Tab-separated table of C-alpha atoms and ligand atoms in Angstrom:
chain	number	residue	atom	x	y	z
A	1	MET	CA	0.031	0.071	0.103
A	2	PRO	CA	1.450	3.496	-0.996
A	3	ASP	CA	2.188	5.907	1.779
A	4	THR	CA	1.572	8.851	-0.362
A	5	LEU	CA	-2.258	9.016	-0.085
A	6	ALA	CA	-4.448	12.071	0.378
A	7	ILE	CA	-8.163	12.543	0.565
A	8	GLY	CA	-9.853	15.422	-1.270
A	9	VAL	CA	-13.397	16.388	-0.730
A	10	ASP	CA	-15.523	18.668	-2.704
A	11	ALA	CA	-18.158	19.893	-0.321
A	12	GLY	CA	-21.028	21.224	-2.399
A	13	GLY	CA	-24.452	22.555	-1.446
A	14	THR	CA	-26.251	19.208	-2.826
A	15	LYS	CA	-23.385	16.628	-2.784
A	16	THR	CA	-20.333	15.943	-0.661
A	17	GLU	CA	-17.827	14.239	-2.794
A	18	GLY	CA	-14.501	12.580	-1.736
A	19	LEU	CA	-11.671	10.970	-3.631
A	20	LEU	CA	-8.780	8.984	-2.282
A	21	VAL	CA	-5.642	10.064	-4.418
A	22	ASP	CA	-2.291	8.589	-4.522
A	23	ILE	CA	-0.392	11.842	-5.040
A	24	GLU	CA	2.907	10.279	-6.206
A	25	ALA	CA	1.237	8.252	-8.869
A	26	GLU	CA	-1.199	10.861	-9.774
A	27	GLU	CA	-4.073	8.225	-9.502
A	28	ILE	CA	-7.562	8.328	-7.902
A	29	LEU	CA	-7.866	4.994	-6.001
A	30	ASP	CA	-11.448	5.281	-4.597
A	31	ARG	CA	-14.374	7.642	-4.247
A	32	ARG	CA	-17.501	8.314	-2.041
A	33	VAL	CA	-20.286	10.465	-2.356
A	34	VAL	CA	-23.089	11.376	0.233
A	35	ASP	CA	-25.853	14.036	0.176
A	36	THR	CA	-25.010	17.407	1.980
A	37	PRO	CA	-27.494	18.244	4.711
A	38	ALA	CA	-27.037	21.905	3.775
A	39	GLU	CA	-29.500	23.300	6.216
A	40	ASP	CA	-27.527	22.135	9.193
A	41	ALA	CA	-23.936	23.415	9.629
A	42	ASP	CA	-22.860	20.644	12.035
A	43	ALA	CA	-24.365	17.798	9.931
A	44	SER	CA	-22.701	19.317	6.713
A	45	ALA	CA	-19.375	18.868	8.431
A	46	ARG	CA	-20.140	15.419	9.674
A	47	ALA	CA	-20.862	14.516	6.022
A	48	ILE	CA	-17.227	15.372	5.070
A	49	VAL	CA	-16.057	13.355	8.107
A	50	ALA	CA	-18.133	10.430	7.014
A	51	VAL	CA	-16.804	10.454	3.493
A	52	ALA	CA	-13.085	10.745	4.749
A	53	ARG	CA	-13.442	7.932	7.343
A	54	GLU	CA	-15.005	5.607	4.760
A	55	LEU	CA	-11.993	6.410	2.288
A	56	MET	CA	-9.407	5.872	5.124
A	57	ALA	CA	-10.946	2.461	6.364
A	58	GLY	CA	-8.310	-0.266	6.372
A	59	ARG	CA	-5.647	1.980	4.893
A	60	ASP	CA	-2.398	3.243	6.666
A	61	GLY	CA	-0.862	5.674	4.183
A	62	VAL	CA	-3.405	8.487	4.381
A	63	ARG	CA	-1.609	11.626	5.402
A	64	VAL	CA	-3.793	14.737	4.838
A	65	LEU	CA	-7.332	15.781	4.113
A	66	GLY	CA	-8.226	18.747	1.765
A	67	VAL	CA	-11.535	20.184	1.519
A	68	GLY	CA	-13.026	22.474	-1.099
A	69	ALA	CA	-16.133	24.262	-0.159
A	70	ALA	CA	-18.196	26.981	-1.897
A	71	GLY	CA	-18.105	30.287	0.081
A	72	ILE	CA	-15.609	32.620	1.566
A	73	VAL	CA	-12.963	30.662	3.637
A	74	ASP	CA	-10.206	32.321	5.536
A	75	ARG	CA	-6.626	31.280	6.000
A	76	ASP	CA	-7.431	29.392	9.107
A	77	GLY	CA	-10.126	27.156	7.275
A	78	VAL	CA	-12.902	29.104	8.911
A	79	MET	CA	-15.875	29.131	6.671
A	80	ARG	CA	-16.907	32.875	7.024
A	81	TYR	CA	-19.765	32.559	4.629
A	82	ALA	CA	-21.348	29.898	2.519
A	83	PRO	CA	-24.170	30.684	-0.054
A	84	ASN	CA	-25.420	27.193	-0.398
A	85	VAL	CA	-24.793	25.667	3.166
A	86	ALA	CA	-25.559	26.955	6.705
A	87	TRP	CA	-21.935	27.498	7.579
A	88	ARG	CA	-21.428	31.092	9.099
A	89	ASP	CA	-18.120	31.872	10.747
A	90	PHE	CA	-17.850	28.021	11.125
A	91	PRO	CA	-14.302	26.529	11.928
A	92	LEU	CA	-14.580	23.819	9.472
A	93	ALA	CA	-10.999	22.807	9.213
A	94	GLU	CA	-10.496	22.460	12.923
A	95	ARG	CA	-13.881	20.526	13.453
A	96	VAL	CA	-13.269	18.074	10.466
A	97	GLY	CA	-9.532	17.820	11.368
A	98	ALA	CA	-10.204	16.845	14.823
A	99	ALA	CA	-12.810	14.167	13.865
A	100	VAL	CA	-10.772	12.602	11.219
A	101	GLY	CA	-7.428	12.973	12.997
A	102	LEU	CA	-5.465	14.227	9.953
A	103	PRO	CA	-3.941	17.422	9.178
A	104	THR	CA	-6.855	19.298	7.107
A	105	LEU	CA	-6.745	22.132	4.640
A	106	VAL	CA	-9.866	23.907	3.989
A	107	ASP	CA	-10.127	26.408	0.931
A	108	ASN	CA	-12.705	27.786	-1.526
A	109	ASP	CA	-14.047	25.083	-3.854
A	110	ALA	CA	-13.127	27.089	-7.024
A	111	ASN	CA	-9.569	27.667	-5.593
A	112	MET	CA	-9.194	23.910	-5.155
A	113	ALA	CA	-10.478	23.407	-8.827
A	114	ALA	CA	-8.035	25.917	-10.103
A	115	TRP	CA	-5.282	24.087	-8.381
A	116	GLY	CA	-6.350	20.769	-9.768
A	117	GLU	CA	-6.703	22.028	-13.217
A	118	PHE	CA	-3.210	23.735	-12.838
A	119	ARG	CA	-1.331	20.758	-11.540
A	120	PHE	CA	-3.074	17.932	-13.578
A	121	GLY	CA	-5.644	19.369	-16.148
A	122	ALA	CA	-5.946	22.192	-18.644
A	123	GLY	CA	-3.243	24.515	-17.005
A	124	ARG	CA	-0.589	21.863	-16.710
A	125	GLY	CA	2.713	23.369	-17.832
A	126	SER	CA	1.815	27.043	-17.026
A	127	THR	CA	2.908	29.180	-14.273
A	128	ASP	CA	0.038	31.903	-14.407
A	129	MET	CA	-3.454	30.576	-14.692
A	130	LEU	CA	-7.028	31.911	-14.364
A	131	LEU	CA	-9.801	29.395	-13.700
A	132	VAL	CA	-13.268	30.543	-14.396
A	133	THR	CA	-16.097	28.143	-13.424
A	134	VAL	CA	-19.356	29.052	-15.189
A	135	GLY	CA	-22.067	27.065	-13.336
A	136	THR	CA	-25.181	28.453	-11.693
A	137	GLY	CA	-22.912	31.449	-10.756
A	138	ILE	CA	-19.287	32.169	-11.561
A	139	GLY	CA	-16.206	31.214	-9.577
A	140	GLY	CA	-12.733	31.704	-10.025
A	141	GLY	CA	-9.246	30.706	-8.818
A	142	ILE	CA	-5.990	32.367	-9.578
A	143	VAL	CA	-2.641	30.713	-9.868
A	144	HIS	CA	0.222	33.247	-9.884
A	145	GLY	CA	3.805	32.293	-10.303
A	146	GLY	CA	3.075	28.640	-9.691
A	147	GLN	CA	1.228	29.372	-6.245
A	148	LEU	CA	-2.323	29.829	-5.453
A	149	PHE	CA	-3.154	33.329	-4.993
A	150	ARG	CA	-5.299	33.958	-1.991
A	151	GLY	CA	-5.134	37.592	-1.011
A	152	ALA	CA	-4.535	39.060	2.421
A	153	HIS	CA	-7.390	37.001	4.138
A	154	GLY	CA	-7.863	34.182	1.814
A	155	PHE	CA	-10.843	35.735	0.055
A	156	ALA	CA	-9.298	36.444	-3.342
A	157	ALA	CA	-10.854	35.422	-6.823
A	158	GLU	CA	-14.430	35.966	-6.165
A	159	ILE	CA	-14.653	37.029	-9.791
A	160	GLY	CA	-18.480	36.504	-10.225
A	161	HIS	CA	-19.286	39.453	-8.024
A	162	ILE	CA	-17.674	42.259	-10.105
A	163	ILE	CA	-20.597	44.610	-11.155
A	164	VAL	CA	-20.620	44.717	-14.832
A	165	GLU	CA	-24.117	45.966	-15.466
A	166	PRO	CA	-25.291	48.714	-12.885
A	167	GLY	CA	-28.938	48.258	-12.138
A	168	GLY	CA	-28.957	44.987	-13.719
A	169	PRO	CA	-30.385	41.605	-12.450
A	170	ARG	CA	-30.170	41.134	-8.534
A	171	CYS	CA	-27.504	38.991	-7.304
A	172	GLY	CA	-27.410	36.526	-4.489
A	173	CYS	CA	-24.839	38.817	-2.837
A	174	GLY	CA	-27.408	41.582	-2.637
A	175	ASN	CA	-25.963	43.752	-5.606
A	176	LEU	CA	-27.392	44.466	-8.810
A	177	GLY	CA	-25.673	43.424	-12.107
A	178	CYS	CA	-22.802	41.235	-10.870
A	179	TRP	CA	-20.969	39.373	-13.630
A	180	GLU	CA	-22.423	35.903	-12.659
A	181	GLN	CA	-25.891	37.435	-13.269
A	182	VAL	CA	-25.243	38.033	-16.883
A	183	ALA	CA	-22.648	35.411	-17.982
A	184	SER	CA	-23.377	32.203	-16.192
A	185	GLY	CA	-25.746	29.218	-16.504
A	186	ARG	CA	-28.442	31.326	-14.590
A	187	ALA	CA	-28.091	33.982	-17.273
A	188	ILE	CA	-28.576	31.400	-20.144
A	189	GLY	CA	-31.635	30.166	-18.331
A	190	ARG	CA	-33.076	33.727	-17.823
A	191	LEU	CA	-32.620	34.690	-21.484
A	192	GLY	CA	-34.036	31.376	-22.597
A	193	ARG	CA	-37.167	32.062	-20.626
A	194	GLU	CA	-37.541	35.477	-22.152
A	195	ALA	CA	-37.015	34.197	-25.573
A	196	ALA	CA	-39.573	31.214	-24.961
A	197	GLU	CA	-42.339	33.695	-23.755
A	198	GLU	CA	-41.858	35.688	-26.868
A	199	HIS	CA	-41.792	32.745	-29.039
A	200	PRO	CA	-44.394	30.009	-27.691
A	201	GLU	CA	-43.946	27.728	-30.774
A	202	SER	CA	-40.088	27.572	-30.386
A	203	VAL	CA	-37.930	24.441	-29.893
A	204	LEU	CA	-37.262	25.776	-26.495
A	205	VAL	CA	-40.731	25.667	-25.361
A	206	GLU	CA	-41.221	22.269	-26.905
A	207	LEU	CA	-38.019	21.028	-25.097
A	208	ALA	CA	-39.360	22.534	-21.701
A	209	GLY	CA	-42.499	20.263	-22.038
A	210	GLY	CA	-44.686	23.142	-23.377
A	211	ASP	CA	-44.054	25.618	-20.435
A	212	PRO	CA	-41.765	28.738	-21.202
A	213	HIS	CA	-41.363	29.366	-17.552
A	214	LYS	CA	-39.564	25.915	-17.305
A	215	VAL	CA	-36.639	26.670	-19.720
A	216	THR	CA	-33.228	26.470	-18.180
A	217	GLY	CA	-29.801	26.402	-19.562
A	218	VAL	CA	-30.184	22.822	-20.182
A	219	GLU	CA	-32.735	23.204	-22.695
A	220	VAL	CA	-31.047	26.236	-24.311
A	221	THR	CA	-27.897	24.226	-24.919
A	222	LEU	CA	-29.750	21.348	-26.055
A	223	ALA	CA	-31.706	23.439	-28.791
A	224	ALA	CA	-28.327	25.225	-29.619
A	225	LYS	CA	-26.849	21.884	-30.413
A	226	GLN	CA	-29.798	20.968	-32.467
A	227	GLY	CA	-29.079	24.205	-34.482
A	228	ASP	CA	-31.900	26.209	-33.164
A	229	HIS	CA	-30.802	29.930	-34.053
A	230	MET	CA	-32.480	31.485	-31.020
A	231	ALA	CA	-30.759	29.315	-28.691
A	232	VAL	CA	-27.359	29.731	-30.551
A	233	ARG	CA	-27.819	33.395	-30.269
A	234	ILE	CA	-28.496	33.251	-26.545
A	235	LEU	CA	-25.234	31.173	-25.962
A	236	ALA	CA	-23.403	33.818	-28.065
A	237	GLU	CA	-24.859	36.532	-26.154
A	238	VAL	CA	-23.699	35.024	-22.724
A	239	GLY	CA	-20.492	33.969	-24.363
A	240	ARG	CA	-19.758	37.552	-25.284
A	241	ARG	CA	-20.324	38.672	-21.751
A	242	LEU	CA	-18.058	36.044	-20.478
A	243	GLY	CA	-15.359	37.049	-22.943
A	244	GLU	CA	-15.556	40.734	-21.927
A	245	GLY	CA	-15.186	39.943	-18.295
A	246	ILE	CA	-12.307	37.580	-19.002
A	247	ALA	CA	-10.595	40.485	-20.964
A	248	GLY	CA	-10.880	42.712	-17.854
A	249	LEU	CA	-9.286	39.999	-15.642
A	250	VAL	CA	-6.563	39.305	-18.149
A	251	ASN	CA	-5.761	43.033	-18.321
A	252	VAL	CA	-5.365	42.785	-14.419
A	253	LEU	CA	-3.775	39.363	-13.940
A	254	ASP	CA	-1.898	38.786	-17.329
A	255	PRO	CA	-2.228	34.805	-17.167
A	256	GLU	CA	-0.820	32.464	-19.906
A	257	VAL	CA	-4.065	30.372	-20.102
A	258	VAL	CA	-7.597	30.887	-19.041
A	259	VAL	CA	-9.361	27.611	-18.242
A	260	VAL	CA	-13.132	27.736	-18.338
A	261	GLY	CA	-14.855	25.059	-16.340
A	262	GLY	CA	-18.355	24.339	-14.606
A	263	GLY	CA	-21.520	23.007	-15.981
A	264	ALA	CA	-22.067	25.452	-18.799
A	265	ILE	CA	-19.079	24.287	-20.641
A	266	VAL	CA	-21.197	21.291	-22.023
A	267	ALA	CA	-22.242	23.878	-24.542
A	268	GLY	CA	-18.620	23.580	-25.871
A	269	ASP	CA	-17.549	25.900	-28.654
A	270	LEU	CA	-21.210	27.251	-28.920
A	271	LEU	CA	-20.282	29.102	-25.746
A	272	LEU	CA	-16.488	29.417	-26.020
A	273	GLU	CA	-16.134	30.613	-29.398
A	274	PRO	CA	-18.097	33.697	-28.759
A	275	THR	CA	-16.220	34.073	-25.472
A	276	ARG	CA	-12.854	33.907	-27.363
A	277	GLN	CA	-14.105	36.532	-29.963
A	278	ALA	CA	-15.300	38.944	-27.313
A	279	PHE	CA	-12.021	38.680	-25.354
A	280	VAL	CA	-9.991	39.395	-28.385
A	281	ASP	CA	-12.265	42.419	-29.152
A	282	SER	CA	-12.048	43.572	-25.457
A	283	VAL	CA	-8.676	42.924	-24.130
A	284	GLU	CA	-6.084	45.771	-24.113
A	285	ALA	CA	-3.770	45.735	-27.275
A	286	PRO	CA	-4.585	42.265	-28.632
A	287	ASP	CA	-2.188	42.680	-31.485
A	288	HIS	CA	0.851	43.524	-29.203
A	289	ARG	CA	0.648	40.664	-26.507
A	290	PRO	CA	1.243	37.016	-26.781
A	291	GLN	CA	-2.041	35.016	-27.406
A	292	VAL	CA	-3.848	34.000	-24.210
A	293	ARG	CA	-5.467	30.684	-24.612
A	294	ILE	CA	-8.849	30.413	-23.391
A	295	VAL	CA	-9.577	26.381	-23.065
A	296	ALA	CA	-12.292	24.186	-21.522
A	297	ALA	CA	-11.373	22.507	-18.322
A	298	ALA	CA	-10.120	19.032	-18.563
A	299	MET	CA	-10.985	17.317	-15.233
A	300	ALA	CA	-14.708	17.823	-15.109
A	301	ASN	CA	-16.187	17.242	-11.688
A	302	ASP	CA	-12.893	15.926	-9.976
A	303	ALA	CA	-10.806	18.966	-10.342
A	304	GLY	CA	-12.005	20.348	-6.895
A	305	ALA	CA	-11.388	17.167	-5.004
A	306	VAL	CA	-8.075	16.280	-6.744
A	307	GLY	CA	-6.738	19.803	-6.223
A	308	ALA	CA	-7.868	19.752	-2.553
A	309	ALA	CA	-5.921	16.513	-2.037
A	310	ASP	CA	-2.768	17.855	-3.759
A	311	LEU	CA	-2.792	21.237	-2.107
A	312	ALA	CA	-3.284	19.763	1.373
A	313	TRP	CA	-0.369	17.267	0.609
A	314	LEU	CA	1.823	20.180	-0.571
A	315	GLU	CA	1.070	22.399	2.394
A	316	MET	CA	0.589	20.103	5.216
A	317	GLY	CA	1.662	16.467	4.201
A	318	LYS	CA	5.248	16.344	3.036
A	319	GLY	CA	7.650	14.654	5.455
B	1	ZN	ZN1	-23.075	39.208	-6.625
């Protein structure tokens, strides 16, 4: 049995997923998933403990536990605020680490996913990478000079909450017109419903079972893949907003590569080509800088847990 094992957990608002990773061999050996009891802070922490214990059972070589969780996590692993779980100023690393008996690192889920893609996925070989996760909202992770960039308090890379449309749609954070309200899966769904209401005979309405109010990003993407022009235009519009935002971030961060992950990338180039075009149209001096690649993430849903295992190993596990 190798002794270079780490557990990585992606603690989401719906599911808590754990992986047992052999860090040296770069191999996933086992996995477990349980539901997250999101309304109960203690029970949500216990779900992480349960997953970790199952993955540790009967094995000696497990050295560390890394956890990625959606929300604002400080450098001590205190979950200051989680949008989808009842954690508020909750000492998640301390609680979980004490129960599991392993050195435990907790960080933001998109930070962990960025680290996973940087080390083993689409960002491999770069030194400066930006991850943009486009799901219901927009998350981000920044790797700068080969290190995860966390900021003074650990809260860096909350890129979804840059206001890009003052007075625009209300965001979960309380502001109006955050980037994630106009360039995420939620935006695809909202534009889809608006189009469906105007065009009750459209493919979109048919795919949603005849009810325009039931259109989500899933139906828009499906319709676009079938060649429906209205759906293609919606993805192009959201892709444009995505590319404009990425251009702003590239102006600030100057990465080598921008990795786009999250559920919305099932749309593939229907989303990413308009993103790339808008990026080139918006970034400063595009003809006078090396090309910045905008690529799809490579590790799908495993990036966060693998990144968590690896980062915990690097920061707490060696020796
Ligand atoms: Zn916001």
